[in-house]
Amino acid sequence: MTKSNHNRPQASERIEPPQRLSIGRIVGAHGVRGAIKMRIWTHFPERIPTLTHVYLDDDPTPRRLLRAQLQGDIALLQLEGIVTRNDAEALRGAVVRIDRSQAAPLAEDEYYQFEILGLHVVDEEGHSLGNVVEILETGANDVYVVQRPDGSELLLPAIRSVILEIDLERQRMVVRPPRYYEEE
């Protein structure tokens, strides 16, 4: 099954990186004193207790994080001003976000998805192939969906033999696309 691309940016469009990153969704209240249960989405849950503030949905007002406790794929959070179970229940479904500057640092050859989306893709000879418009998580490795200028798609496995260079400053990815040969 392939995903529809009708909501994807066109190959010529630049994708603006988000100012905030989603780390989870509020799934309910915990106890009677306003604690909230958040389903963890981040790959770095150990950072949650070190946060000083979070944002809810698209609200630009930071919420001070008073306490955070991890329990498997759930984080119990206490936010300033949320003092009753009803206050906490009213937040059910809200997406919890952090400033991009609070994101965990990655190893030299690792990237956040928002950094990859929108990169201009060229082959080893410098020929333009299009822009990364989607990242498919397959389990074994990610697959970058590149929309070509003619509207067709090129699928590139995110492996070292294919992805030769990622240059975030130049917003460019150099690749060696897999070649498919017809039988003779």
Short mmCIF file of N, CA and C in Angstrom, two decimals:
data_model
loop_
_atom_site.label_atom_id
_atom_site.label_comp_id
_atom_site.label_asym_id
_atom_site.label_seq_id
_atom_site.Cartn_x
_atom_site.Cartn_y
_atom_site.Cartn_z
N MET A 1 0.84 -1.17 0.00
CA MET A 1 0.00 0.00 0.00
C MET A 1 0.89 1.23 0.00
N THR A 2 0.62 2.15 -0.88
CA THR A 2 1.40 3.38 -0.91
C THR A 2 0.58 4.51 -0.34
N LYS A 3 1.28 5.48 0.21
CA LYS A 3 0.60 6.63 0.77
C LYS A 3 0.29 7.63 -0.33
N SER A 4 -0.84 8.29 -0.21
CA SER A 4 -1.20 9.31 -1.17
C SER A 4 -0.25 10.49 -1.04
N ASN A 5 0.09 11.09 -2.17
CA ASN A 5 1.00 12.22 -2.12
C ASN A 5 0.29 13.55 -2.37
N HIS A 6 -1.05 13.56 -2.30
CA HIS A 6 -1.76 14.80 -2.60
C HIS A 6 -1.52 15.89 -1.57
N ASN A 7 -1.09 15.56 -0.37
CA ASN A 7 -0.80 16.57 0.64
C ASN A 7 0.69 16.85 0.76
N ARG A 8 1.49 16.20 -0.03
CA ARG A 8 2.93 16.39 0.03
C ARG A 8 3.32 17.67 -0.68
N PRO A 9 4.44 18.28 -0.25
CA PRO A 9 4.93 19.44 -0.99
C PRO A 9 5.42 19.00 -2.36
N GLN A 10 5.43 19.91 -3.30
CA GLN A 10 5.96 19.63 -4.62
C GLN A 10 7.48 19.62 -4.55
N ALA A 11 8.12 18.99 -5.53
CA ALA A 11 9.57 18.86 -5.53
C ALA A 11 10.27 20.21 -5.49
N SER A 12 9.64 21.24 -6.02
CA SER A 12 10.26 22.56 -6.06
C SER A 12 10.08 23.34 -4.76
N GLU A 13 9.21 22.88 -3.85
CA GLU A 13 8.94 23.59 -2.61
C GLU A 13 9.97 23.22 -1.54
N ARG A 14 10.35 24.20 -0.75
CA ARG A 14 11.24 23.97 0.39
C ARG A 14 10.39 23.75 1.62
N ILE A 15 10.67 22.69 2.35
CA ILE A 15 9.93 22.38 3.57
C ILE A 15 10.60 23.12 4.72
N GLU A 16 9.85 23.96 5.41
CA GLU A 16 10.40 24.68 6.55
C GLU A 16 10.47 23.74 7.75
N PRO A 17 11.62 23.71 8.45
CA PRO A 17 11.71 22.85 9.62
C PRO A 17 10.80 23.37 10.73
N PRO A 18 10.26 22.47 11.52
CA PRO A 18 9.36 22.90 12.59
C PRO A 18 10.14 23.62 13.69
N GLN A 19 9.48 24.57 14.33
CA GLN A 19 10.09 25.25 15.47
C GLN A 19 10.00 24.38 16.73
N ARG A 20 9.00 23.50 16.75
CA ARG A 20 8.82 22.62 17.90
C ARG A 20 8.69 21.18 17.42
N LEU A 21 9.15 20.27 18.26
CA LEU A 21 9.10 18.84 17.95
C LEU A 21 8.11 18.16 18.88
N SER A 22 7.30 17.27 18.32
CA SER A 22 6.32 16.53 19.11
C SER A 22 7.00 15.39 19.84
N ILE A 23 6.73 15.27 21.15
CA ILE A 23 7.33 14.19 21.94
C ILE A 23 6.29 13.23 22.49
N GLY A 24 5.00 13.56 22.37
CA GLY A 24 3.97 12.66 22.88
C GLY A 24 2.59 13.27 22.81
N ARG A 25 1.61 12.47 23.24
CA ARG A 25 0.20 12.92 23.27
C ARG A 25 -0.38 12.60 24.64
N ILE A 26 -1.14 13.55 25.16
CA ILE A 26 -1.79 13.35 26.46
C ILE A 26 -2.94 12.36 26.28
N VAL A 27 -2.92 11.29 27.08
CA VAL A 27 -3.93 10.25 26.95
C VAL A 27 -4.88 10.20 28.14
N GLY A 28 -4.64 11.04 29.15
CA GLY A 28 -5.56 11.06 30.27
C GLY A 28 -4.96 11.67 31.52
N ALA A 29 -5.74 11.60 32.59
CA ALA A 29 -5.32 12.12 33.89
C ALA A 29 -4.74 10.98 34.72
N HIS A 30 -3.95 11.36 35.72
CA HIS A 30 -3.39 10.38 36.65
C HIS A 30 -3.58 10.93 38.05
N GLY A 31 -4.41 10.28 38.83
CA GLY A 31 -4.67 10.74 40.19
C GLY A 31 -5.63 11.92 40.22
N VAL A 32 -5.67 12.60 41.37
CA VAL A 32 -6.64 13.68 41.56
C VAL A 32 -6.00 15.06 41.65
N ARG A 33 -4.68 15.14 41.52
CA ARG A 33 -3.98 16.43 41.69
C ARG A 33 -3.47 17.04 40.39
N GLY A 34 -4.05 16.66 39.28
CA GLY A 34 -3.72 17.31 38.02
C GLY A 34 -2.59 16.71 37.21
N ALA A 35 -2.08 15.55 37.64
CA ALA A 35 -1.03 14.91 36.84
C ALA A 35 -1.64 14.40 35.54
N ILE A 36 -0.84 14.41 34.48
CA ILE A 36 -1.31 13.93 33.19
C ILE A 36 -0.47 12.75 32.73
N LYS A 37 -1.12 11.87 31.96
CA LYS A 37 -0.42 10.74 31.35
C LYS A 37 -0.17 11.08 29.89
N MET A 38 1.10 10.97 29.49
CA MET A 38 1.47 11.26 28.11
C MET A 38 2.04 9.99 27.47
N ARG A 39 1.48 9.59 26.32
CA ARG A 39 2.05 8.49 25.53
C ARG A 39 3.31 9.04 24.88
N ILE A 40 4.45 8.37 25.10
CA ILE A 40 5.75 8.85 24.63
C ILE A 40 5.94 8.51 23.16
N TRP A 41 6.31 9.51 22.37
CA TRP A 41 6.62 9.31 20.95
C TRP A 41 8.12 9.42 20.68
N THR A 42 8.84 10.10 21.53
CA THR A 42 10.25 10.38 21.27
C THR A 42 11.11 9.14 21.42
N HIS A 43 12.23 9.11 20.68
CA HIS A 43 13.21 8.04 20.82
C HIS A 43 14.15 8.31 21.99
N PHE A 44 13.97 9.44 22.66
CA PHE A 44 14.84 9.83 23.77
C PHE A 44 14.02 10.14 25.02
N PRO A 45 13.26 9.16 25.53
CA PRO A 45 12.39 9.43 26.68
C PRO A 45 13.16 9.84 27.94
N GLU A 46 14.41 9.40 28.05
CA GLU A 46 15.20 9.74 29.24
C GLU A 46 15.41 11.24 29.38
N ARG A 47 15.21 12.00 28.33
CA ARG A 47 15.37 13.46 28.38
C ARG A 47 14.14 14.15 28.97
N ILE A 48 13.01 13.49 28.99
CA ILE A 48 11.78 14.14 29.44
C ILE A 48 11.91 14.70 30.86
N PRO A 49 12.43 13.96 31.83
CA PRO A 49 12.54 14.53 33.19
C PRO A 49 13.48 15.73 33.29
N THR A 50 14.32 15.96 32.29
CA THR A 50 15.25 17.09 32.34
C THR A 50 14.65 18.36 31.74
N LEU A 51 13.47 18.26 31.12
CA LEU A 51 12.85 19.42 30.49
C LEU A 51 12.34 20.40 31.54
N THR A 52 12.38 21.67 31.22
CA THR A 52 11.87 22.69 32.13
C THR A 52 10.50 23.18 31.72
N HIS A 53 10.17 23.06 30.43
CA HIS A 53 8.87 23.49 29.94
C HIS A 53 8.50 22.73 28.67
N VAL A 54 7.21 22.71 28.38
CA VAL A 54 6.68 22.07 27.18
C VAL A 54 5.61 22.99 26.60
N TYR A 55 5.17 22.65 25.39
CA TYR A 55 4.07 23.36 24.73
C TYR A 55 2.98 22.35 24.43
N LEU A 56 1.73 22.80 24.46
CA LEU A 56 0.60 21.92 24.15
C LEU A 56 -0.02 22.35 22.83
N ASP A 57 -0.14 21.40 21.93
CA ASP A 57 -0.66 21.66 20.59
C ASP A 57 0.09 22.83 19.97
N ASP A 58 -0.62 23.80 19.41
CA ASP A 58 0.03 24.94 18.76
C ASP A 58 0.04 26.18 19.65
N ASP A 59 -0.28 26.02 20.93
CA ASP A 59 -0.27 27.16 21.86
C ASP A 59 1.16 27.66 22.02
N PRO A 60 1.42 28.95 21.76
CA PRO A 60 2.78 29.47 21.86
C PRO A 60 3.25 29.70 23.30
N THR A 61 2.35 29.53 24.27
CA THR A 61 2.70 29.77 25.67
C THR A 61 3.37 28.53 26.26
N PRO A 62 4.59 28.67 26.77
CA PRO A 62 5.24 27.51 27.39
C PRO A 62 4.54 27.14 28.70
N ARG A 63 4.47 25.85 28.97
CA ARG A 63 3.93 25.34 30.24
C ARG A 63 5.09 24.82 31.07
N ARG A 64 5.24 25.33 32.26
CA ARG A 64 6.34 24.91 33.13
C ARG A 64 6.11 23.47 33.58
N LEU A 65 7.14 22.64 33.40
CA LEU A 65 7.08 21.24 33.79
C LEU A 65 7.64 21.11 35.21
N LEU A 66 6.78 20.77 36.15
CA LEU A 66 7.19 20.67 37.55
C LEU A 66 7.80 19.32 37.89
N ARG A 67 7.29 18.27 37.23
CA ARG A 67 7.77 16.92 37.54
C ARG A 67 7.44 16.00 36.37
N ALA A 68 8.32 15.03 36.17
CA ALA A 68 8.09 14.03 35.12
C ALA A 68 8.63 12.70 35.60
N GLN A 69 7.84 11.65 35.40
CA GLN A 69 8.24 10.30 35.79
C GLN A 69 7.93 9.37 34.63
N LEU A 70 8.88 8.53 34.27
CA LEU A 70 8.70 7.60 33.15
C LEU A 70 8.19 6.26 33.66
N GLN A 71 7.20 5.71 32.94
CA GLN A 71 6.65 4.38 33.24
C GLN A 71 6.41 3.66 31.92
N GLY A 72 7.46 3.02 31.41
CA GLY A 72 7.34 2.34 30.12
C GLY A 72 7.15 3.35 29.01
N ASP A 73 6.06 3.19 28.23
CA ASP A 73 5.81 4.13 27.13
C ASP A 73 4.91 5.29 27.54
N ILE A 74 4.78 5.48 28.85
CA ILE A 74 3.98 6.58 29.41
C ILE A 74 4.89 7.45 30.27
N ALA A 75 4.67 8.76 30.20
CA ALA A 75 5.32 9.69 31.12
C ALA A 75 4.22 10.36 31.93
N LEU A 76 4.41 10.40 33.23
CA LEU A 76 3.50 11.12 34.11
C LEU A 76 4.08 12.52 34.29
N LEU A 77 3.29 13.53 33.91
CA LEU A 77 3.76 14.90 33.94
C LEU A 77 2.91 15.74 34.88
N GLN A 78 3.55 16.64 35.58
CA GLN A 78 2.84 17.64 36.39
C GLN A 78 3.21 19.00 35.82
N LEU A 79 2.21 19.69 35.28
CA LEU A 79 2.42 21.01 34.70
C LEU A 79 1.90 22.09 35.64
N GLU A 80 2.60 23.19 35.68
CA GLU A 80 2.18 24.32 36.51
C GLU A 80 0.78 24.77 36.07
N GLY A 81 -0.09 25.00 37.05
CA GLY A 81 -1.44 25.47 36.77
C GLY A 81 -2.46 24.38 36.52
N ILE A 82 -2.03 23.15 36.38
CA ILE A 82 -2.94 22.00 36.21
C ILE A 82 -3.00 21.31 37.57
N VAL A 83 -4.07 21.58 38.33
CA VAL A 83 -4.09 21.14 39.73
C VAL A 83 -5.20 20.16 40.08
N THR A 84 -6.14 19.93 39.17
CA THR A 84 -7.21 18.98 39.46
C THR A 84 -7.28 17.93 38.35
N ARG A 85 -7.96 16.85 38.66
CA ARG A 85 -8.16 15.81 37.66
C ARG A 85 -8.92 16.36 36.45
N ASN A 86 -9.91 17.22 36.71
CA ASN A 86 -10.67 17.82 35.61
C ASN A 86 -9.77 18.68 34.71
N ASP A 87 -8.84 19.43 35.32
CA ASP A 87 -7.88 20.22 34.53
C ASP A 87 -7.09 19.29 33.61
N ALA A 88 -6.63 18.17 34.17
CA ALA A 88 -5.82 17.22 33.40
C ALA A 88 -6.65 16.56 32.30
N GLU A 89 -7.87 16.15 32.61
CA GLU A 89 -8.74 15.50 31.61
C GLU A 89 -9.05 16.44 30.45
N ALA A 90 -9.13 17.74 30.72
CA ALA A 90 -9.41 18.71 29.67
C ALA A 90 -8.30 18.76 28.62
N LEU A 91 -7.12 18.26 28.96
CA LEU A 91 -5.98 18.28 28.04
C LEU A 91 -5.86 17.00 27.22
N ARG A 92 -6.74 16.03 27.46
CA ARG A 92 -6.68 14.75 26.73
C ARG A 92 -6.66 15.01 25.22
N GLY A 93 -5.72 14.34 24.54
CA GLY A 93 -5.60 14.48 23.10
C GLY A 93 -4.60 15.53 22.66
N ALA A 94 -4.18 16.40 23.56
CA ALA A 94 -3.22 17.45 23.19
C ALA A 94 -1.86 16.84 22.88
N VAL A 95 -1.19 17.38 21.88
CA VAL A 95 0.16 16.96 21.53
C VAL A 95 1.14 17.79 22.36
N VAL A 96 2.10 17.10 22.98
CA VAL A 96 3.11 17.76 23.80
C VAL A 96 4.34 18.00 22.92
N ARG A 97 4.81 19.25 22.93
CA ARG A 97 5.94 19.62 22.06
C ARG A 97 7.04 20.29 22.88
N ILE A 98 8.24 20.27 22.30
CA ILE A 98 9.38 20.97 22.89
C ILE A 98 10.00 21.86 21.82
N ASP A 99 10.77 22.86 22.27
CA ASP A 99 11.52 23.68 21.32
C ASP A 99 12.53 22.81 20.60
N ARG A 100 12.75 23.11 19.34
CA ARG A 100 13.74 22.37 18.55
C ARG A 100 15.10 22.41 19.22
N SER A 101 15.41 23.51 19.90
CA SER A 101 16.71 23.64 20.58
C SER A 101 16.86 22.66 21.74
N GLN A 102 15.76 22.09 22.22
CA GLN A 102 15.81 21.12 23.32
C GLN A 102 15.97 19.68 22.83
N ALA A 103 16.02 19.49 21.53
CA ALA A 103 16.14 18.14 20.98
C ALA A 103 17.46 17.51 21.40
N ALA A 104 17.45 16.22 21.58
CA ALA A 104 18.66 15.49 21.97
C ALA A 104 19.69 15.59 20.86
N PRO A 105 20.96 15.81 21.22
CA PRO A 105 22.00 15.82 20.18
C PRO A 105 22.16 14.41 19.60
N LEU A 106 22.45 14.35 18.31
CA LEU A 106 22.61 13.07 17.64
C LEU A 106 24.06 12.85 17.27
N ALA A 107 24.40 11.60 16.97
CA ALA A 107 25.75 11.27 16.51
C ALA A 107 26.00 11.95 15.17
N GLU A 108 27.25 12.01 14.77
CA GLU A 108 27.64 12.74 13.56
C GLU A 108 26.88 12.32 12.31
N ASP A 109 26.59 11.04 12.15
CA ASP A 109 25.92 10.57 10.94
C ASP A 109 24.44 10.28 11.15
N GLU A 110 23.84 10.88 12.17
CA GLU A 110 22.41 10.71 12.44
C GLU A 110 21.70 12.05 12.25
N TYR A 111 20.43 11.97 11.82
CA TYR A 111 19.67 13.18 11.53
C TYR A 111 18.24 13.01 11.99
N TYR A 112 17.62 14.11 12.38
CA TYR A 112 16.19 14.10 12.63
C TYR A 112 15.47 14.11 11.29
N GLN A 113 14.26 13.55 11.26
CA GLN A 113 13.51 13.50 10.01
C GLN A 113 13.27 14.89 9.45
N PHE A 114 12.98 15.87 10.31
CA PHE A 114 12.71 17.21 9.80
C PHE A 114 13.93 17.81 9.11
N GLU A 115 15.13 17.32 9.42
CA GLU A 115 16.33 17.81 8.75
C GLU A 115 16.48 17.22 7.35
N ILE A 116 15.95 16.02 7.15
CA ILE A 116 16.05 15.33 5.86
C ILE A 116 14.97 15.79 4.89
N LEU A 117 13.76 15.99 5.40
CA LEU A 117 12.65 16.39 4.53
C LEU A 117 12.96 17.71 3.84
N GLY A 118 12.79 17.72 2.54
CA GLY A 118 13.03 18.92 1.75
C GLY A 118 14.41 19.04 1.16
N LEU A 119 15.34 18.16 1.56
CA LEU A 119 16.69 18.23 0.98
C LEU A 119 16.64 18.02 -0.52
N HIS A 120 17.48 18.76 -1.24
CA HIS A 120 17.62 18.58 -2.68
C HIS A 120 18.54 17.38 -2.90
N VAL A 121 18.14 16.47 -3.76
CA VAL A 121 18.88 15.23 -3.99
C VAL A 121 19.55 15.28 -5.36
N VAL A 122 20.86 14.98 -5.36
CA VAL A 122 21.62 14.90 -6.61
C VAL A 122 22.37 13.58 -6.63
N ASP A 123 22.69 13.11 -7.85
CA ASP A 123 23.50 11.90 -7.94
C ASP A 123 24.98 12.28 -7.89
N GLU A 124 25.85 11.29 -7.97
CA GLU A 124 27.30 11.52 -7.85
C GLU A 124 27.84 12.50 -8.89
N GLU A 125 27.20 12.56 -10.04
CA GLU A 125 27.64 13.46 -11.11
C GLU A 125 27.04 14.85 -10.96
N GLY A 126 26.19 15.05 -9.95
CA GLY A 126 25.59 16.35 -9.72
C GLY A 126 24.27 16.57 -10.43
N HIS A 127 23.71 15.53 -11.06
CA HIS A 127 22.41 15.65 -11.74
C HIS A 127 21.30 15.72 -10.69
N SER A 128 20.41 16.66 -10.85
CA SER A 128 19.29 16.83 -9.92
C SER A 128 18.30 15.68 -10.06
N LEU A 129 17.93 15.10 -8.91
CA LEU A 129 16.95 14.01 -8.90
C LEU A 129 15.62 14.45 -8.29
N GLY A 130 15.60 15.56 -7.55
CA GLY A 130 14.38 16.03 -6.90
C GLY A 130 14.62 16.35 -5.45
N ASN A 131 13.54 16.35 -4.66
CA ASN A 131 13.60 16.67 -3.24
C ASN A 131 12.98 15.55 -2.41
N VAL A 132 13.49 15.36 -1.20
CA VAL A 132 12.92 14.38 -0.27
C VAL A 132 11.59 14.94 0.23
N VAL A 133 10.50 14.19 -0.01
CA VAL A 133 9.17 14.65 0.40
C VAL A 133 8.54 13.78 1.48
N GLU A 134 9.12 12.62 1.72
CA GLU A 134 8.55 11.72 2.73
C GLU A 134 9.62 10.73 3.17
N ILE A 135 9.49 10.25 4.40
CA ILE A 135 10.39 9.22 4.91
C ILE A 135 9.53 8.05 5.36
N LEU A 136 9.78 6.88 4.78
CA LEU A 136 9.05 5.67 5.15
C LEU A 136 9.89 4.90 6.15
N GLU A 137 9.30 4.54 7.27
CA GLU A 137 9.99 3.74 8.28
C GLU A 137 9.62 2.29 8.05
N THR A 138 10.60 1.50 7.59
CA THR A 138 10.32 0.13 7.19
C THR A 138 10.72 -0.91 8.22
N GLY A 139 11.46 -0.53 9.23
CA GLY A 139 11.95 -1.49 10.21
C GLY A 139 13.42 -1.76 10.02
N ALA A 140 13.80 -2.21 8.83
CA ALA A 140 15.21 -2.49 8.56
C ALA A 140 15.99 -1.19 8.40
N ASN A 141 15.48 -0.29 7.59
CA ASN A 141 16.08 1.03 7.39
C ASN A 141 15.00 1.95 6.85
N ASP A 142 15.20 3.24 7.02
CA ASP A 142 14.26 4.20 6.45
C ASP A 142 14.41 4.20 4.93
N VAL A 143 13.37 4.65 4.26
CA VAL A 143 13.40 4.83 2.81
C VAL A 143 12.98 6.27 2.53
N TYR A 144 13.82 6.99 1.78
CA TYR A 144 13.53 8.37 1.43
C TYR A 144 12.75 8.39 0.12
N VAL A 145 11.61 9.08 0.13
CA VAL A 145 10.80 9.25 -1.07
C VAL A 145 11.22 10.58 -1.70
N VAL A 146 11.77 10.50 -2.90
CA VAL A 146 12.22 11.68 -3.63
C VAL A 146 11.23 11.95 -4.75
N GLN A 147 10.67 13.16 -4.74
CA GLN A 147 9.77 13.53 -5.83
C GLN A 147 10.61 14.20 -6.90
N ARG A 148 10.57 13.60 -8.09
CA ARG A 148 11.33 14.12 -9.22
C ARG A 148 10.61 15.32 -9.83
N PRO A 149 11.33 16.13 -10.58
CA PRO A 149 10.70 17.30 -11.21
C PRO A 149 9.51 16.94 -12.11
N ASP A 150 9.51 15.73 -12.69
CA ASP A 150 8.39 15.33 -13.56
C ASP A 150 7.21 14.77 -12.76
N GLY A 151 7.33 14.76 -11.42
CA GLY A 151 6.24 14.28 -10.57
C GLY A 151 6.35 12.82 -10.17
N SER A 152 7.22 12.07 -10.82
CA SER A 152 7.40 10.66 -10.45
C SER A 152 8.21 10.58 -9.15
N GLU A 153 8.24 9.40 -8.58
CA GLU A 153 8.94 9.20 -7.31
C GLU A 153 10.11 8.25 -7.46
N LEU A 154 11.13 8.51 -6.68
CA LEU A 154 12.30 7.65 -6.58
C LEU A 154 12.41 7.25 -5.13
N LEU A 155 12.52 5.96 -4.85
CA LEU A 155 12.66 5.46 -3.48
C LEU A 155 14.12 5.12 -3.24
N LEU A 156 14.69 5.72 -2.19
CA LEU A 156 16.10 5.51 -1.86
C LEU A 156 16.23 4.93 -0.46
N PRO A 157 16.79 3.73 -0.33
CA PRO A 157 17.01 3.18 1.01
C PRO A 157 18.07 4.01 1.73
N ALA A 158 17.84 4.29 2.99
CA ALA A 158 18.79 5.10 3.78
C ALA A 158 19.91 4.20 4.29
N ILE A 159 20.77 3.80 3.36
CA ILE A 159 21.93 2.97 3.69
C ILE A 159 23.17 3.64 3.10
N ARG A 160 24.32 3.36 3.71
CA ARG A 160 25.57 4.04 3.33
C ARG A 160 25.96 3.86 1.86
N SER A 161 25.64 2.72 1.27
CA SER A 161 26.02 2.50 -0.13
C SER A 161 25.18 3.35 -1.09
N VAL A 162 24.05 3.87 -0.64
CA VAL A 162 23.18 4.68 -1.48
C VAL A 162 23.27 6.17 -1.11
N ILE A 163 23.21 6.47 0.18
CA ILE A 163 23.27 7.86 0.65
C ILE A 163 24.74 8.17 0.92
N LEU A 164 25.36 8.92 0.04
CA LEU A 164 26.80 9.17 0.12
C LEU A 164 27.14 10.38 0.99
N GLU A 165 26.29 11.40 0.96
CA GLU A 165 26.59 12.62 1.71
C GLU A 165 25.30 13.36 2.02
N ILE A 166 25.22 13.89 3.23
CA ILE A 166 24.13 14.78 3.61
C ILE A 166 24.78 16.07 4.08
N ASP A 167 24.46 17.16 3.40
CA ASP A 167 25.03 18.47 3.71
C ASP A 167 23.87 19.39 4.10
N LEU A 168 23.66 19.53 5.42
CA LEU A 168 22.53 20.33 5.89
C LEU A 168 22.72 21.81 5.58
N GLU A 169 23.95 22.29 5.62
CA GLU A 169 24.19 23.71 5.32
C GLU A 169 23.79 24.04 3.89
N ARG A 170 24.10 23.17 2.96
CA ARG A 170 23.76 23.40 1.55
C ARG A 170 22.40 22.81 1.19
N GLN A 171 21.73 22.17 2.17
CA GLN A 171 20.42 21.55 1.96
C GLN A 171 20.46 20.57 0.79
N ARG A 172 21.47 19.68 0.82
CA ARG A 172 21.71 18.79 -0.31
C ARG A 172 22.06 17.39 0.17
N MET A 173 21.60 16.40 -0.59
CA MET A 173 21.92 15.00 -0.35
C MET A 173 22.51 14.44 -1.65
N VAL A 174 23.68 13.81 -1.54
CA VAL A 174 24.32 13.18 -2.69
C VAL A 174 24.09 11.68 -2.57
N VAL A 175 23.61 11.07 -3.66
CA VAL A 175 23.23 9.66 -3.61
C VAL A 175 23.81 8.89 -4.80
N ARG A 176 23.88 7.59 -4.61
CA ARG A 176 24.18 6.64 -5.68
C ARG A 176 22.93 5.76 -5.78
N PRO A 177 21.99 6.15 -6.67
CA PRO A 177 20.74 5.39 -6.74
C PRO A 177 20.99 3.95 -7.14
N PRO A 178 20.24 3.02 -6.55
CA PRO A 178 20.36 1.62 -6.98
C PRO A 178 19.99 1.51 -8.46
N ARG A 179 20.70 0.69 -9.18
CA ARG A 179 20.43 0.48 -10.61
C ARG A 179 19.67 -0.84 -10.75
N TYR A 180 18.66 -0.81 -11.59
CA TYR A 180 17.88 -2.01 -11.85
C TYR A 180 18.13 -2.39 -13.30
N TYR A 181 18.50 -3.64 -13.53
CA TYR A 181 18.86 -4.09 -14.86
C TYR A 181 17.78 -5.01 -15.40
N GLU A 182 17.48 -4.85 -16.68
CA GLU A 182 16.54 -5.75 -17.33
C GLU A 182 17.26 -7.04 -17.69
N GLU A 183 16.53 -8.14 -17.64
CA GLU A 183 17.13 -9.42 -18.04
C GLU A 183 17.33 -9.44 -19.54
N GLU A 184 18.45 -10.04 -19.97
CA GLU A 184 18.74 -10.09 -21.40
C GLU A 184 18.05 -11.27 -22.04
#
